[in-house]
XYZ file of C-alpha atoms in Angstrom:
342
model
C -34.262 170.073 -3.694
C -31.776 169.324 -6.550
C -30.751 165.659 -7.197
C -27.479 164.705 -5.519
C -24.771 164.213 -8.188
C -21.427 162.365 -8.306
C -19.654 165.697 -8.061
C -21.594 166.481 -4.776
C -20.285 163.234 -3.254
C -16.797 163.966 -4.545
C -16.824 167.401 -3.002
C -18.112 165.965 0.311
C -15.527 163.238 0.533
C -12.570 165.041 -1.017
C -12.180 162.341 -3.548
C -12.105 162.571 -7.358
C -15.287 162.097 -9.340
C -13.678 159.182 -11.072
C -13.048 157.486 -7.706
C -16.646 158.103 -6.665
C -17.984 156.670 -9.911
C -15.939 153.545 -9.518
C -16.928 153.101 -5.989
C -20.657 153.279 -6.696
C -20.663 151.282 -9.869
C -18.587 148.375 -8.455
C -15.727 148.923 -10.857
C -12.118 148.168 -9.876
C -9.569 150.868 -9.196
C -10.422 151.880 -5.646
C -9.780 150.263 -2.294
C -12.440 148.666 -0.147
C -12.036 151.435 2.382
C -12.653 154.079 -0.277
C -15.613 152.240 -1.698
C -17.307 152.037 1.745
C -16.539 155.746 2.439
C -18.153 156.763 -0.831
C -21.106 154.451 -0.257
C -21.634 155.795 3.244
C -21.486 159.358 1.937
C -24.016 158.540 -0.828
C -26.496 157.255 1.801
C -25.876 160.317 3.998
C -26.485 162.729 1.228
C -29.483 160.920 -0.196
C -27.921 160.030 -3.527
C -30.142 158.052 -5.912
C -28.334 156.442 -8.821
C -30.088 156.561 -12.112
C -30.329 153.240 -13.905
C -27.987 152.821 -16.871
C -29.606 153.772 -20.176
C -29.936 150.229 -21.297
C -31.998 149.450 -18.160
C -34.302 152.482 -18.562
C -34.973 152.422 -22.334
C -38.485 153.619 -21.776
C -39.336 157.158 -22.913
C -41.926 159.188 -20.971
C -44.351 161.458 -22.694
C -45.550 164.000 -20.105
C -48.534 166.181 -21.090
C -49.783 169.020 -18.896
C -53.183 167.790 -17.712
C -54.917 171.112 -17.648
C -55.897 171.345 -21.251
C -58.330 173.938 -22.757
C -60.749 172.824 -25.454
C -58.861 174.734 -28.122
C -55.632 172.783 -27.520
C -57.290 169.356 -27.016
C -57.286 168.250 -30.632
C -53.712 169.396 -31.227
C -52.575 167.527 -28.189
C -54.297 164.413 -29.515
C -52.453 164.794 -32.840
C -49.095 165.240 -31.046
C -49.676 162.132 -28.956
C -50.645 160.074 -32.001
C -47.558 161.206 -33.878
C -45.239 160.273 -31.040
C -46.843 156.870 -30.474
C -47.009 155.974 -34.176
C -43.281 156.866 -34.543
C -42.401 154.949 -31.434
C -44.236 151.840 -32.673
C -42.423 152.094 -36.053
C -39.047 152.247 -34.291
C -39.821 149.690 -31.686
C -39.321 152.240 -28.954
C -41.156 151.635 -25.699
C -42.912 154.759 -24.454
C -45.256 155.543 -21.529
C -47.824 158.331 -21.307
C -48.509 160.568 -18.399
C -50.852 163.471 -17.957
C -49.747 165.720 -15.065
C -48.578 169.114 -13.957
C -47.295 167.943 -10.586
C -43.554 168.597 -10.348
C -43.107 165.841 -7.772
C -44.638 163.251 -10.007
C -42.342 164.367 -12.809
C -39.346 163.985 -10.516
C -40.282 160.377 -9.811
C -40.721 159.534 -13.530
C -37.323 160.924 -14.409
C -35.517 158.343 -12.393
C -36.444 155.458 -14.638
C -36.812 157.247 -18.046
C -34.255 157.272 -20.880
C -35.743 160.566 -21.978
C -38.682 162.871 -21.551
C -40.933 164.694 -24.072
C -42.626 167.563 -22.190
C -45.829 168.938 -23.716
C -47.460 172.159 -22.586
C -46.763 175.043 -20.246
C -45.202 173.309 -17.243
C -44.059 175.389 -14.242
C -40.532 176.405 -13.692
C -40.103 173.905 -10.813
C -40.730 170.995 -13.270
C -38.231 172.514 -15.739
C -35.604 172.863 -13.013
C -36.051 169.216 -11.949
C -35.569 168.012 -15.456
C -32.558 170.222 -16.061
C -30.917 168.974 -12.863
C -31.574 165.279 -13.655
C -29.361 165.284 -16.770
C -31.972 163.206 -18.599
C -32.511 164.185 -22.271
C -35.633 166.269 -22.701
C -37.498 167.687 -25.758
C -40.095 170.385 -25.378
C -43.346 170.820 -27.224
C -44.584 174.126 -26.046
C -43.126 177.652 -25.836
C -39.583 177.986 -24.479
C -37.977 181.069 -23.123
C -35.712 183.170 -25.394
C -32.407 181.305 -25.888
C -33.465 178.609 -23.437
C -31.019 175.788 -23.762
C -33.594 173.116 -24.516
C -34.419 171.056 -27.570
C -37.769 172.241 -28.980
C -40.234 171.287 -31.696
C -42.800 173.806 -32.686
C -45.020 175.183 -35.453
C -44.721 178.254 -37.703
C -47.235 180.589 -36.070
C -45.544 183.804 -37.149
C -45.085 182.634 -40.697
C -48.740 181.621 -40.799
C -49.705 185.215 -39.863
C -47.572 186.507 -42.738
C -49.043 184.084 -45.166
C -52.648 184.976 -44.229
C -51.871 188.625 -44.599
C -50.399 188.227 -48.027
C -53.388 186.010 -48.997
C -56.020 188.544 -47.931
C -54.265 191.500 -49.389
C -54.026 189.651 -52.637
C -57.811 189.276 -52.608
C -58.192 192.980 -52.320
C -58.952 193.312 -48.570
C -57.690 196.380 -46.951
C -59.499 196.415 -43.539
C -58.603 193.174 -41.858
C -59.412 192.245 -38.343
C -57.586 189.668 -36.112
C -59.935 187.849 -33.738
C -57.705 187.131 -30.892
C -60.409 186.550 -28.406
C -58.901 186.308 -24.889
C -55.412 187.616 -24.400
C -52.371 185.861 -22.907
C -51.640 183.056 -25.438
C -48.185 183.157 -27.014
C -49.193 181.379 -30.197
C -51.998 183.838 -30.946
C -49.679 186.790 -30.423
C -47.164 185.215 -32.852
C -49.855 184.939 -35.506
C -50.907 188.502 -34.869
C -47.347 189.839 -35.227
C -46.977 187.919 -38.409
C -50.173 189.337 -39.833
C -49.149 192.855 -38.761
C -45.727 192.430 -40.403
C -47.368 191.568 -43.669
C -50.048 194.212 -43.582
C -47.598 196.973 -42.653
C -46.058 196.547 -46.144
C -49.190 198.116 -47.684
C -49.807 201.774 -46.835
C -53.506 201.611 -47.688
C -54.140 198.502 -45.500
C -55.279 198.535 -41.856
C -55.158 195.855 -39.131
C -57.558 195.767 -36.268
C -57.035 193.588 -33.127
C -60.271 192.377 -31.539
C -60.056 191.179 -27.911
C -63.129 189.848 -26.210
C -64.444 187.107 -23.929
C -64.895 184.117 -26.191
C -68.280 183.191 -24.636
C -70.554 185.567 -26.676
C -68.221 188.559 -27.058
C -67.532 188.532 -30.709
C -70.551 190.597 -32.005
C -70.198 193.300 -29.320
C -66.444 193.619 -30.235
C -67.254 193.891 -33.926
C -70.019 196.465 -33.288
C -67.496 198.512 -31.147
C -65.103 198.539 -34.016
C -67.742 199.485 -36.540
C -68.996 202.490 -34.417
C -65.514 204.022 -35.203
C -66.369 203.908 -38.929
C -64.380 200.756 -39.706
C -66.114 197.879 -41.398
C -63.578 195.048 -41.905
C -64.055 192.808 -44.947
C -61.882 189.900 -43.641
C -61.293 188.135 -40.398
C -58.263 186.045 -39.382
C -59.290 184.073 -36.423
C -56.707 182.884 -33.809
C -58.120 179.355 -33.974
C -60.752 177.407 -35.809
C -63.146 177.612 -32.848
C -63.280 181.331 -33.056
C -63.793 181.191 -36.786
C -66.758 178.826 -36.374
C -68.258 181.352 -33.945
C -67.651 184.153 -36.255
C -69.241 182.326 -39.276
C -72.245 181.216 -37.336
C -72.980 184.606 -35.797
C -72.419 186.575 -38.991
C -74.618 184.196 -41.001
C -77.374 184.640 -38.307
C -77.208 188.443 -38.817
C -77.559 188.354 -42.556
C -74.000 188.375 -43.737
C -73.004 186.339 -46.726
C -69.699 184.523 -46.458
C -67.432 185.221 -48.310
C -69.256 187.812 -50.323
C -69.649 190.258 -47.439
C -66.953 188.912 -45.164
C -64.068 186.562 -45.624
C -63.110 184.334 -42.657
C -59.882 182.437 -42.149
C -59.083 180.152 -39.211
C -56.078 178.386 -37.803
C -55.548 174.718 -37.022
C -57.519 172.875 -39.631
C -59.139 170.746 -36.958
C -62.218 168.555 -37.544
C -64.786 171.367 -37.233
C -63.223 173.232 -40.146
C -65.087 171.034 -42.604
C -68.186 170.529 -40.547
C -69.652 173.983 -41.313
C -70.994 175.673 -44.494
C -69.110 177.247 -46.031
C -66.179 175.163 -45.120
C -63.327 177.023 -43.561
C -60.165 178.427 -45.152
C -57.556 177.758 -42.560
C -53.965 177.022 -41.639
C -53.273 173.356 -41.129
C -51.042 172.611 -38.149
C -49.008 169.448 -38.703
C -49.453 167.945 -35.261
C -48.702 164.319 -36.255
C -45.358 165.333 -37.778
C -44.564 167.551 -34.814
C -45.028 164.602 -32.477
C -42.982 162.186 -34.598
C -40.170 164.756 -34.977
C -40.027 165.282 -31.206
C -39.519 161.579 -30.682
C -36.787 161.299 -33.307
C -35.107 164.366 -31.897
C -35.123 162.893 -28.367
C -33.688 159.606 -29.595
C -30.922 161.450 -31.350
C -30.164 163.442 -28.158
C -30.032 160.238 -26.118
C -27.539 158.740 -28.647
C -25.219 161.727 -28.268
C -25.134 161.064 -24.517
C -24.607 164.602 -23.382
C -24.447 168.239 -24.201
C -21.942 168.140 -27.050
C -24.622 169.142 -29.477
C -26.150 172.666 -28.936
C -29.867 172.918 -28.174
C -31.962 172.817 -31.261
C -35.198 174.402 -32.487
C -37.136 172.467 -35.146
C -40.154 174.125 -36.740
C -42.654 172.038 -38.721
C -44.141 174.233 -41.462
C -47.926 174.598 -41.438
C -49.796 174.549 -44.723
C -52.472 176.854 -46.223
C -55.804 175.224 -46.937
C -58.145 177.389 -49.045
C -61.876 176.585 -48.874
C -65.063 178.500 -49.488
C -65.142 180.818 -46.487
C -62.793 183.358 -48.193
C -62.975 185.318 -51.398
C -62.416 188.688 -53.085
C -63.066 191.809 -51.080
C -66.407 193.506 -51.559
C -66.337 197.150 -52.684
C -67.534 198.232 -49.301
C -67.479 196.724 -45.937
C -70.855 195.681 -44.428
C -71.903 196.731 -40.954
C -74.165 195.067 -38.441
C -76.412 198.196 -38.503
C -76.986 197.648 -42.222
C -78.261 194.023 -41.653
C -80.386 195.242 -38.726
C -82.056 197.927 -40.797
C -82.565 195.546 -43.648
C -84.259 192.971 -41.397
C -86.404 195.703 -39.853
C -87.652 196.875 -43.279
C -88.509 193.365 -44.551
């Protein structure tokens, strides 16, 4: 059920919104009879008055509490960025982990603003929109959704990786998407495809598979069609670690036989050998920017400023897992035959 507004009470009583506001706030300008009439209607309709902004200065950071292992490190960076910026500005914040729309509704009533992180359900979004409380989203928004949003540059990252690998001479490039259904992964893929399509002699191959042990079968299936990629762009660093480990175990040299590029630049990227070439996501700055954007929206006190999208550019980190393309792609069958003959 939507929150009862001043306009709802005005419609119910036949009075102006101004008269209703004066009656409920205790301001002069209305008679005692009108004031009581409005107050009775507010009780009848279930109106709950939000505290004034100066009484609810606290900002609430709401993280979706069902987090996959891939997103956990990024979420931690976002949280740190928000909290550091809040401390720098002297802004009180509270942290909540939930996907329960009813809990979110309760939090809204005493919050100056909300930063919403993750793929929350439509009911939660409807509650926030109806509340009138300023909100900034960290997580994918619908096309032209009228919401302030801070995000990363997934599509650009895909383009950058494509240009980098093409520049190294790679012409058969595989995108390790793993499991389907993740918006960010698809944005990276589309960027990579956009880049590679500029080169008539280059081919892009999209590998879908269950991330628990499915990489090698997917690669073998591709190779049975006569395609032996020389470079892999992995949807996240975790997939890249899997690829590096399994390829090394099967006799591949990295990057001499296969270049591997990840995404995220999380802690594991430098904990393997060779260390991982990857795209660094600026999670700390994304979190800090979301807090600053929310405070700015609170100061404007309304919808006079159009909804904004702010993208924090990722950076390319080149390490030892990538290099020039070999003259010929190596297949798993070749490594198997070599091991059998040794």
